[in-house]
XYZ file of C-alpha atoms in Angstrom:
666
model
C -24.402 11.074 32.367
C -26.873 9.326 34.394
C -29.848 7.087 33.144
C -32.907 7.555 35.268
C -36.725 6.383 35.031
C -39.677 8.946 34.841
C -41.150 8.327 38.243
C -40.879 11.764 39.755
C -44.211 13.490 40.375
C -45.155 16.115 37.739
C -46.131 18.394 40.582
C -42.622 18.692 41.758
C -41.149 19.307 38.417
C -43.887 21.982 37.654
C -43.037 23.831 40.946
C -39.279 23.533 40.361
C -39.359 24.379 36.502
C -42.264 26.594 36.026
C -41.405 29.252 33.409
C -41.242 32.922 34.035
C -44.272 35.110 33.803
C -44.488 37.266 30.565
C -43.578 40.084 32.328
C -40.199 38.831 32.900
C -38.751 38.019 29.679
C -35.109 37.714 30.866
C -33.683 34.331 31.689
C -33.273 33.716 35.470
C -29.916 33.862 37.010
C -28.380 31.708 39.645
C -27.742 33.251 43.106
C -28.964 36.605 41.755
C -25.911 37.133 39.493
C -25.166 36.484 35.872
C -23.406 33.434 35.335
C -21.540 32.185 32.156
C -22.460 29.186 30.324
C -19.727 26.508 30.962
C -18.162 24.920 27.809
C -19.832 21.722 26.808
C -17.749 18.680 27.524
C -19.808 16.811 24.776
C -18.710 19.068 21.924
C -15.282 17.877 22.009
C -16.354 14.324 22.277
C -18.850 14.537 19.590
C -16.255 16.166 17.311
C -13.950 13.375 17.821
C -16.659 10.880 17.057
C -17.410 12.775 13.658
C -13.949 12.939 12.947
C -13.602 9.324 13.293
C -16.766 8.908 10.916
C -15.006 10.748 8.307
C -11.783 8.579 8.617
C -14.023 5.401 8.265
C -15.677 6.978 5.133
C -12.147 7.595 3.752
C -10.979 4.065 4.417
C -14.061 2.818 2.621
C -13.181 4.851 -0.506
C -9.417 3.765 -0.127
C -10.458 0.152 0.085
C -12.562 0.336 -3.001
C -9.701 2.015 -4.899
C -7.113 -0.501 -3.740
C -9.399 -3.737 -3.841
C -11.476 -2.660 -6.617
C -14.473 -4.198 -4.738
C -16.142 -3.066 -1.358
C -19.038 -2.744 0.623
C -21.713 -0.904 -1.133
C -22.141 2.758 -0.133
C -23.520 3.205 3.631
C -25.774 5.999 2.432
C -29.500 5.999 3.304
C -30.355 7.234 -0.207
C -29.222 3.774 -1.254
C -32.492 2.377 0.192
C -34.399 3.435 -2.998
C -32.754 0.946 -5.000
C -33.779 -1.759 -2.504
C -37.250 -0.479 -2.514
C -37.585 0.014 -6.159
C -35.305 -2.503 -7.651
C -34.921 -5.193 -5.157
C -31.044 -4.518 -4.958
C -30.242 -5.257 -0.963
C -27.360 -2.946 -0.267
C -25.439 -1.699 2.969
C -27.262 1.734 2.788
C -30.588 0.025 3.082
C -29.351 -1.879 6.064
C -27.767 1.079 7.734
C -31.051 3.298 7.198
C -33.134 0.450 8.888
C -30.920 0.160 11.786
C -30.936 3.877 12.182
C -34.706 4.132 12.093
C -34.894 1.603 14.498
C -32.150 3.224 16.887
C -34.100 6.496 16.460
C -37.427 4.933 17.433
C -35.868 3.792 20.841
C -33.551 6.658 21.711
C -34.156 9.540 19.490
C -32.108 11.206 17.076
C -28.512 10.090 18.202
C -27.598 9.011 14.739
C -28.083 12.442 13.276
C -26.068 14.030 16.145
C -23.273 11.641 16.347
C -22.804 10.094 12.843
C -23.986 12.407 10.198
C -21.281 14.095 8.162
C -23.673 16.788 6.901
C -24.488 17.622 10.550
C -20.784 17.811 11.211
C -20.244 20.544 8.348
C -23.257 22.521 9.618
C -21.939 22.475 13.173
C -18.595 23.479 11.928
C -19.975 26.323 9.981
C -22.032 27.584 12.939
C -18.877 27.383 15.065
C -16.843 29.415 12.536
C -19.586 31.906 12.161
C -19.807 32.445 16.045
C -16.004 32.819 16.033
C -16.385 35.994 13.968
C -19.380 37.287 15.647
C -22.137 35.996 13.642
C -25.074 34.227 15.235
C -27.361 33.080 12.620
C -31.027 33.266 13.694
C -33.114 30.251 13.309
C -36.262 30.306 11.001
C -39.445 29.672 12.942
C -42.015 28.240 10.206
C -45.307 26.489 10.072
C -45.105 24.880 6.551
C -41.575 24.732 5.409
C -40.518 22.339 8.287
C -42.825 19.672 6.656
C -40.611 19.649 3.523
C -38.128 16.889 4.787
C -41.281 14.609 5.608
C -42.577 15.183 2.040
C -39.478 14.509 0.422
C -38.810 11.335 2.415
C -42.259 10.062 1.338
C -41.482 10.807 -2.173
C -38.207 9.044 -2.053
C -39.017 5.913 0.058
C -42.904 5.476 -0.013
C -44.077 6.659 -3.351
C -42.186 4.056 -5.366
C -43.570 1.172 -3.247
C -47.047 2.873 -3.361
C -46.896 3.160 -7.159
C -45.992 -0.267 -7.752
C -48.695 -1.533 -5.449
C -51.300 0.789 -7.037
C -50.610 -0.267 -10.673
C -50.057 -3.916 -9.723
C -46.596 -3.845 -10.776
C -44.726 -7.114 -9.607
C -41.924 -6.214 -7.296
C -38.523 -7.508 -8.417
C -36.901 -10.256 -6.327
C -34.313 -9.204 -3.619
C -30.939 -9.534 -4.962
C -27.383 -9.338 -2.990
C -25.631 -5.962 -3.768
C -23.913 -5.769 -0.438
C -20.692 -5.631 -2.283
C -19.992 -3.640 -5.317
C -17.219 -2.754 -7.939
C -19.026 0.572 -8.852
C -18.922 2.055 -5.583
C -19.086 5.801 -7.104
C -21.593 5.041 -9.640
C -24.571 6.632 -7.596
C -22.485 9.661 -6.220
C -21.885 12.889 -7.950
C -18.520 13.909 -9.441
C -15.872 15.897 -7.232
C -17.196 19.331 -8.309
C -20.844 18.619 -7.689
C -19.919 16.759 -4.419
C -17.909 19.856 -3.182
C -20.756 22.055 -4.240
C -23.276 20.034 -2.395
C -21.287 20.145 0.751
C -20.785 23.859 0.439
C -24.381 24.412 -0.171
C -26.117 22.007 2.387
C -23.391 22.202 4.901
C -22.326 25.899 4.941
C -24.272 28.260 3.037
C -27.574 27.099 4.382
C -26.600 27.551 7.951
C -25.832 31.220 7.444
C -29.230 31.900 5.837
C -31.472 29.535 7.633
C -29.833 29.050 10.951
C -27.908 26.406 12.722
C -28.704 22.867 11.236
C -30.833 24.651 8.536
C -30.503 21.608 6.181
C -31.764 19.166 8.599
C -34.688 21.334 9.405
C -35.760 22.248 5.828
C -34.211 19.873 3.368
C -33.062 16.586 4.678
C -35.431 13.579 3.698
C -33.746 11.147 6.216
C -34.819 13.755 9.012
C -38.162 13.595 7.706
C -38.581 10.164 9.136
C -36.436 10.581 11.935
C -38.467 13.512 13.265
C -41.559 11.353 13.308
C -39.980 8.454 14.947
C -38.265 10.780 17.555
C -41.772 11.602 18.924
C -42.380 7.979 19.624
C -38.880 7.307 21.348
C -38.986 6.464 24.979
C -35.375 7.345 25.341
C -35.326 11.210 25.874
C -33.571 14.124 27.618
C -35.464 14.670 30.773
C -35.239 16.972 33.761
C -35.053 16.529 37.725
C -36.348 19.070 40.175
C -32.890 20.449 40.611
C -33.697 22.555 37.610
C -33.217 26.251 38.156
C -34.497 27.441 35.011
C -31.340 29.213 34.110
C -31.557 28.876 30.442
C -27.998 27.498 29.922
C -29.192 24.409 28.096
C -31.065 26.421 25.603
C -28.048 28.666 24.934
C -25.861 25.775 24.317
C -28.100 23.884 22.040
C -26.985 23.706 18.473
C -30.367 22.513 17.164
C -32.461 25.589 17.883
C -34.498 23.764 20.589
C -35.820 25.893 23.641
C -34.739 23.250 26.080
C -35.424 25.239 29.208
C -38.994 25.818 28.132
C -39.863 22.280 27.077
C -38.408 20.572 30.203
C -40.422 23.003 32.220
C -43.542 22.411 30.372
C -43.272 18.630 29.756
C -40.579 17.338 32.103
C -38.448 16.318 28.948
C -37.377 17.643 25.600
C -40.169 16.908 22.997
C -39.113 18.922 19.925
C -38.287 16.443 17.066
C -35.516 18.589 15.958
C -33.278 17.705 19.241
C -30.378 15.556 17.811
C -29.211 14.473 21.133
C -25.886 16.320 20.809
C -26.063 16.243 24.792
C -24.640 19.800 25.006
C -27.608 20.931 27.196
C -26.894 17.821 29.546
C -23.302 18.939 29.699
C -23.624 22.528 30.567
C -26.293 22.382 32.992
C -25.000 23.725 36.309
C -27.108 21.844 38.613
C -26.761 18.446 36.590
C -30.637 18.468 36.275
C -30.829 17.165 32.785
C -30.303 13.545 31.779
C -31.059 11.013 29.292
C -33.820 8.508 30.588
C -36.567 6.249 29.854
C -40.256 6.995 30.035
C -43.232 7.908 28.072
C -42.557 9.463 24.498
C -43.242 12.867 23.404
C -46.376 11.899 21.622
C -49.429 12.544 24.168
C -47.091 14.389 26.505
C -49.307 17.136 28.529
C -47.988 20.410 29.303
C -48.079 21.629 32.809
C -48.388 25.357 31.666
C -49.849 27.200 28.666
C -47.322 27.171 25.740
C -45.372 30.376 25.091
C -46.083 32.223 21.874
C -43.145 31.972 19.678
C -43.381 34.502 16.786
C -42.964 33.051 13.323
C -40.196 34.428 10.814
C -42.916 34.824 8.075
C -46.603 35.222 7.788
C -48.921 32.184 6.656
C -49.343 33.876 3.234
C -45.519 34.411 2.777
C -44.870 30.653 3.656
C -47.389 29.524 1.067
C -45.476 31.629 -1.433
C -42.207 30.203 -0.241
C -43.628 26.771 -0.599
C -44.367 27.400 -4.366
C -41.146 29.093 -5.193
C -39.228 26.272 -3.468
C -41.151 23.519 -5.259
C -40.553 25.367 -8.570
C -36.615 25.653 -7.651
C -36.473 21.981 -6.756
C -37.962 21.018 -10.183
C -35.642 23.495 -11.797
C -32.562 22.272 -10.000
C -33.070 18.487 -9.731
C -31.164 16.669 -12.418
C -30.006 19.916 -14.034
C -27.309 18.955 -16.737
C -27.513 15.337 -15.196
C -25.350 16.774 -12.573
C -27.495 17.826 -9.590
C -28.602 15.374 -7.044
C -31.794 15.454 -5.182
C -30.264 16.688 -1.898
C -28.265 19.554 -3.535
C -31.506 20.408 -5.200
C -33.420 20.455 -2.090
C -30.903 22.761 -0.456
C -30.812 25.038 -3.280
C -34.776 25.031 -3.277
C -34.782 25.999 0.350
C -32.356 28.832 -0.157
C -34.084 30.071 -3.207
C -37.345 30.263 -1.284
C -35.762 32.370 1.401
C -33.846 34.593 -0.766
C -36.970 35.220 -2.883
C -39.118 36.285 0.105
C -36.423 38.440 1.585
C -36.209 40.298 -1.665
C -40.042 40.589 -1.620
C -39.732 42.019 1.914
C -37.234 44.611 0.450
C -39.893 45.766 -2.005
C -42.819 45.805 0.548
C -41.285 46.588 3.910
C -39.382 49.603 5.442
C -36.968 47.725 7.437
C -35.283 44.281 6.411
C -32.461 42.532 8.017
C -30.298 39.494 6.989
C -28.384 38.295 9.947
C -25.666 41.133 10.812
C -26.651 43.212 7.553
C -29.222 45.770 7.625
C -30.698 45.576 3.953
C -33.291 48.317 4.274
C -33.662 51.026 6.987
C -36.583 53.485 7.065
C -37.725 52.828 3.689
C -34.227 53.168 2.025
C -31.787 50.431 0.756
C -28.413 50.352 2.446
C -25.239 49.601 0.548
C -25.584 45.973 1.832
C -29.102 45.859 0.596
C -28.255 47.042 -2.809
C -25.533 44.215 -3.121
C -28.094 41.779 -1.862
C -30.787 42.609 -4.218
C -28.555 42.748 -7.392
C -27.019 39.227 -6.140
C -30.549 37.852 -5.550
C -31.892 38.998 -8.832
C -29.088 37.459 -10.700
C -29.328 34.156 -8.644
C -33.225 34.080 -9.330
C -32.563 34.635 -13.133
C -30.079 31.752 -13.055
C -32.848 29.618 -11.344
C -35.421 30.661 -14.156
C -32.705 29.798 -16.876
C -32.156 26.465 -15.137
C -35.983 25.755 -15.069
C -36.318 26.671 -18.686
C -33.607 24.368 -19.607
C -34.809 21.447 -17.509
C -38.501 21.978 -18.772
C -37.193 21.925 -22.556
C -35.332 18.795 -21.627
C -38.242 17.058 -19.740
C -40.785 17.712 -22.453
C -38.319 16.475 -25.042
C -37.769 13.389 -23.194
C -41.571 12.734 -22.823
C -42.031 13.508 -26.568
C -39.616 10.866 -27.605
C -41.213 8.321 -25.296
C -44.549 9.039 -26.504
C -43.356 8.118 -30.076
C -42.798 4.565 -28.955
C -39.375 4.472 -30.617
C -37.734 1.091 -30.445
C -34.423 -0.522 -31.111
C -34.929 -1.004 -34.669
C -33.838 2.551 -35.299
C -30.379 1.239 -34.638
C -30.217 -1.361 -37.273
C -29.148 -1.127 -40.652
C -32.006 -0.631 -43.198
C -34.335 0.427 -40.388
C -37.873 1.097 -41.658
C -39.301 2.678 -38.502
C -39.791 6.024 -39.991
C -41.398 4.783 -43.051
C -43.953 2.679 -41.077
C -44.572 5.275 -38.322
C -47.757 7.034 -38.024
C -48.147 10.789 -38.507
C -48.664 10.967 -34.677
C -45.420 9.202 -33.933
C -43.516 11.277 -36.466
C -44.938 14.399 -34.950
C -43.569 13.257 -31.438
C -40.204 12.739 -32.916
C -40.208 16.116 -34.497
C -41.210 17.736 -31.131
C -38.615 15.748 -29.313
C -35.959 17.062 -31.622
C -36.999 20.761 -31.245
C -37.465 20.507 -27.393
C -33.984 18.677 -26.943
C -32.209 20.800 -29.299
C -33.654 23.899 -27.392
C -32.467 22.374 -24.192
C -28.785 21.656 -25.440
C -28.618 25.141 -27.158
C -29.685 27.039 -24.029
C -27.910 24.981 -21.666
C -24.432 26.171 -20.159
C -23.285 22.306 -20.164
C -23.756 19.454 -22.406
C -26.248 16.943 -20.970
C -25.683 13.473 -21.555
C -29.320 12.501 -21.368
C -30.451 15.139 -23.813
C -27.737 14.367 -26.466
C -28.484 10.620 -26.216
C -32.099 11.026 -26.816
C -31.337 13.572 -29.679
C -29.431 10.599 -31.099
C -32.302 8.253 -30.870
C -34.729 11.019 -32.402
C -32.378 11.584 -35.365
C -31.931 7.836 -35.956
C -35.788 7.505 -35.826
C -35.920 10.243 -38.647
C -33.445 8.664 -40.564
C -31.122 11.651 -40.210
C -27.882 9.730 -39.708
C -25.480 12.669 -40.351
C -26.976 14.700 -37.329
C -27.052 11.562 -35.211
C -23.270 10.977 -35.932
C -22.557 14.660 -35.384
C -24.241 14.314 -31.877
C -22.503 11.287 -30.974
C -19.185 12.712 -31.870
C -19.605 15.746 -29.762
C -20.365 13.334 -26.864
C -17.074 11.427 -27.673
C -15.039 14.586 -27.634
C -16.495 15.747 -24.611
C -16.280 12.384 -22.753
C -13.548 10.549 -24.379
C -13.146 7.945 -21.609
C -16.829 6.832 -21.684
C -17.317 3.404 -22.938
C -21.056 3.658 -23.432
C -20.566 6.812 -25.564
C -18.074 4.895 -27.833
C -20.600 2.084 -28.042
C -23.222 4.679 -29.093
C -21.021 6.114 -31.823
C -20.474 2.470 -33.070
C -24.198 1.886 -33.228
C -24.903 5.095 -35.357
C -21.968 3.877 -37.707
C -23.102 0.331 -37.870
C -26.641 1.886 -38.772
C -25.032 3.493 -41.654
C -23.421 0.082 -42.815
C -20.001 1.540 -41.894
C -18.751 -1.620 -40.435
C -15.065 -1.051 -40.266
C -15.475 2.330 -38.346
C -18.142 0.607 -36.120
C -15.943 -2.104 -35.266
C -13.069 0.273 -34.468
C -15.443 2.055 -32.207
C -16.696 -0.991 -30.269
C -13.060 -2.149 -29.848
C -12.279 1.396 -28.384
C -15.121 0.872 -25.923
C -13.804 -2.456 -24.764
C -10.243 -1.030 -24.373
C -11.886 1.648 -22.141
C -13.875 -0.920 -20.381
C -13.315 -4.542 -20.900
C -16.162 -5.420 -18.477
C -18.727 -3.348 -20.555
C -21.149 -6.224 -21.590
C -23.278 -4.244 -24.049
C -20.365 -3.406 -26.347
C -19.071 -6.940 -26.277
C -22.485 -8.299 -27.178
C -22.858 -5.730 -29.927
C -19.566 -6.359 -31.394
C -20.088 -10.092 -31.559
C -23.481 -9.840 -33.080
C -22.157 -7.468 -35.825
C -19.278 -9.688 -36.651
C -21.673 -12.583 -36.740
C -23.887 -11.024 -39.109
C -20.933 -10.176 -41.394
C -20.312 -13.891 -41.576
C -17.148 -13.649 -39.238
C -18.529 -16.054 -36.585
C -15.216 -17.225 -35.443
C -14.023 -13.926 -34.588
C -17.442 -13.128 -32.787
C -17.048 -16.324 -30.674
C -13.458 -15.139 -29.954
C -14.821 -11.516 -28.799
C -17.322 -13.340 -26.468
C -14.686 -15.875 -25.055
C -12.368 -12.954 -24.178
C -14.979 -11.557 -21.953
C -14.198 -14.430 -19.484
C -10.661 -13.596 -19.590
C -11.266 -9.844 -18.886
C -13.682 -10.326 -16.145
C -11.958 -12.094 -13.192
C -15.183 -12.116 -11.105
C -17.618 -11.235 -13.717
C -21.306 -12.044 -13.250
C -21.860 -13.089 -17.021
C -20.590 -16.472 -18.455
C -19.497 -15.381 -21.845
C -18.740 -19.039 -22.692
C -22.601 -19.654 -22.548
C -23.025 -16.489 -24.635
C -20.666 -17.968 -27.206
C -22.647 -21.227 -27.069
C -25.962 -19.325 -27.828
C -24.367 -17.654 -30.685
C -23.092 -20.934 -32.205
C -26.420 -22.326 -31.691
C -28.224 -19.511 -33.354
C -25.750 -20.082 -36.471
C -26.573 -23.663 -36.437
C -23.069 -24.705 -35.729
C -24.465 -27.276 -33.184
C -21.479 -29.538 -32.884
C -19.246 -26.604 -31.890
C -21.681 -25.185 -29.559
C -22.348 -28.767 -27.770
C -18.375 -29.001 -27.588
C -17.982 -25.558 -26.035
C -20.923 -26.163 -23.656
C -19.613 -29.471 -22.260
C -15.726 -28.677 -22.817
C -15.627 -31.711 -25.161
C -17.457 -33.907 -22.698
C -15.184 -33.003 -19.768
C -17.784 -30.589 -18.036
C -20.675 -31.672 -16.082
C -23.748 -29.244 -16.543
C -24.802 -27.906 -13.025
C -26.633 -24.572 -13.575
C -30.133 -23.631 -14.848
C -28.730 -21.695 -17.789
C -26.602 -24.601 -18.892
C -29.455 -27.116 -18.730
C -31.700 -24.619 -20.714
C -29.078 -24.071 -23.281
C -28.470 -27.931 -23.546
C -32.270 -28.521 -24.123
C -32.488 -25.657 -26.737
C -29.480 -27.214 -28.457
C -30.987 -30.509 -28.726
C -34.559 -29.136 -29.871
C -32.826 -27.624 -32.673
C -31.143 -30.796 -33.727
C -34.480 -32.610 -33.423
C -33.223 -34.683 -30.462
C -36.447 -34.590 -28.532
C -35.622 -37.119 -25.716
C -32.429 -35.456 -25.092
C -34.261 -31.890 -24.992
C -36.756 -33.293 -22.611
C -34.259 -34.694 -20.240
C -32.375 -31.455 -20.062
C -35.453 -29.128 -19.595
C -36.613 -31.393 -16.762
C -33.297 -31.222 -15.001
C -33.618 -27.530 -15.275
C -37.113 -27.503 -13.728
C -35.676 -29.675 -10.980
C -33.006 -27.206 -10.169
C -35.427 -23.919 -10.413
C -38.961 -25.003 -10.299
C -39.965 -21.354 -10.116
C -38.113 -20.311 -13.129
C -40.630 -19.394 -15.910
C -38.131 -19.850 -18.662
C -37.604 -23.491 -17.558
C -41.141 -24.299 -17.074
C -42.015 -22.822 -20.646
C -39.114 -24.583 -22.265
C -40.201 -28.072 -20.776
C -43.985 -27.270 -21.713
C -43.101 -26.430 -25.235
C -40.915 -29.579 -25.520
C -43.840 -31.874 -24.007
C -46.146 -30.102 -26.572
C -44.199 -31.239 -29.454
C -43.586 -34.871 -28.264
C -46.293 -35.707 -25.601
C -49.331 -33.400 -26.364
C -51.142 -30.591 -24.908
C -52.370 -32.308 -21.743
C -48.781 -33.037 -20.641
C -47.456 -29.543 -21.749
C -50.363 -27.410 -20.191
C -49.461 -27.621 -16.473
C -45.933 -26.080 -17.295
C -47.076 -23.539 -19.729
C -49.711 -22.269 -17.371
C -47.119 -22.058 -14.333
C -44.814 -20.036 -16.789
C -47.514 -17.726 -17.265
C -48.324 -17.579 -13.582
C -44.360 -16.887 -12.860
C -44.060 -14.248 -15.687
C -47.533 -12.933 -16.606
C -45.969 -9.934 -18.548
C -44.213 -12.376 -21.026
C -46.188 -12.404 -24.333
C -44.348 -15.370 -25.767
C -45.636 -17.629 -22.710
C -49.109 -16.545 -23.262
C -48.906 -17.243 -27.039
């Protein structure tokens, strides 16, 4: 592969590469005789690279399994958590580097590092081996779907927070994780995702159909590719044989583009380099020069017929969007990328079915579905299968809508954590409007649960909240026991059952459920806190402290200091001497963190030791001057000892640092 600059005159390129006239539609041949397209040397090399990518992915998973901790997923979708939650992870860094690389050299990352591209190319190769050559779709509107999805995933969260003046969370380090698979689907859904997005979509929508119509990352890559100076370009050795187009697996009409522009300008080009490899005259190369944006053609464009009319594409957009809403999050299982792939397939299948109703002749790849106004056997099978699939889509949409409206109704009721506490008076104090929202939530969520083919955790969880809000403890317990039976290894579900039992003041059963949750996952902090709080409420403070201290023993590299949690508990129970002894380890520990100094100050304040509290809070502010809690604590302590003039600067700074905290404003 040679790297050259774009210094050759466009006149020479135009003369050498001018396209054939409309009267001559066949591709030209060399020396007056047909020549066979030679095999691409790049195909084998790229296959080796993609296999190596999969081996690295496997090693990444194995490292997590063996070590229990590994680099966070190198997956571009993880970027959402960085932008929305401030969690800096490896996926964000990889995506940023991939975008930068694409801006410079085009979509090499897509062609040489994407596992979904590998599956699609494998599918296309297998289909060709059995004589099936999927025709690519040529559309006006559907190709914009990846960009729209990319804007929704990566731009909308940032724009939403900026528009509503929501403070962005601080950037935190999540480059390493113990929960590697937390954001990935289970094995069944993962296999289904690969089957739909990597294989089925190729047969229906053509080679790299997922990249063209459903990949959100490709939405950004396609835009940046137009700006990349590194491109596939052509010399005047081009004989316009068309071998490059025949070898291209990305549906790019290479021979036409290099003839008109002197380079490939289609953003769908993934730099697989097959065109460069098969060129009999070595006329194609990767070189630096002006990007595709602003490139001027040397000849009028050829008219490429679109697969569907504009009206048909508009209908497909509506159907695809409806299918996306129907499938995304279905049963808390379907991820966005799978939903997008299914949406693209649904739109295509629907329109093909409509053509079978309206047109005399309809074809799907190698199958003639309708001929001369009559359905063929293949057409009958396709129609029956399509109707069944569309009914499944409608059913899925009905279940999703019922669940969505139920979740919204419960959120509108403003139900709060009080419904989990023994003796809750939430329902008695709730207005008729809030009660109506709870009743509506129960009806909609029950419908979603009853009509769904699989139990949905979020539906059952919100049903439990709604039943607790209504004081229907028997129904709440019934739902939670269903969840425990369905997911017996889920620590959060055991904690939910314990909460329902605690609400009914069945403390012995609740304690057993909490301990079962901790046995399943000793690092599950909410269950440990809830169990300790319940034991302390029952007067079993020593046992509660023991539960908390056991957390440090269970979490070798835990992010929570359970010793300090125990100190807080003892402080709240006014067992100050024990709290101070635990905080300082009997005087042997030197306090060093913001949390420790804040606790020391709070402990001193509760004992009436004002000077000692001030010293502790001042030390906390010195350690972290931008910590709102430290500023507020110091201001409050000064207010009680030195007056408002000394306290106000710290109290005002606490409000500036955390304007949403009502306590600081009070």
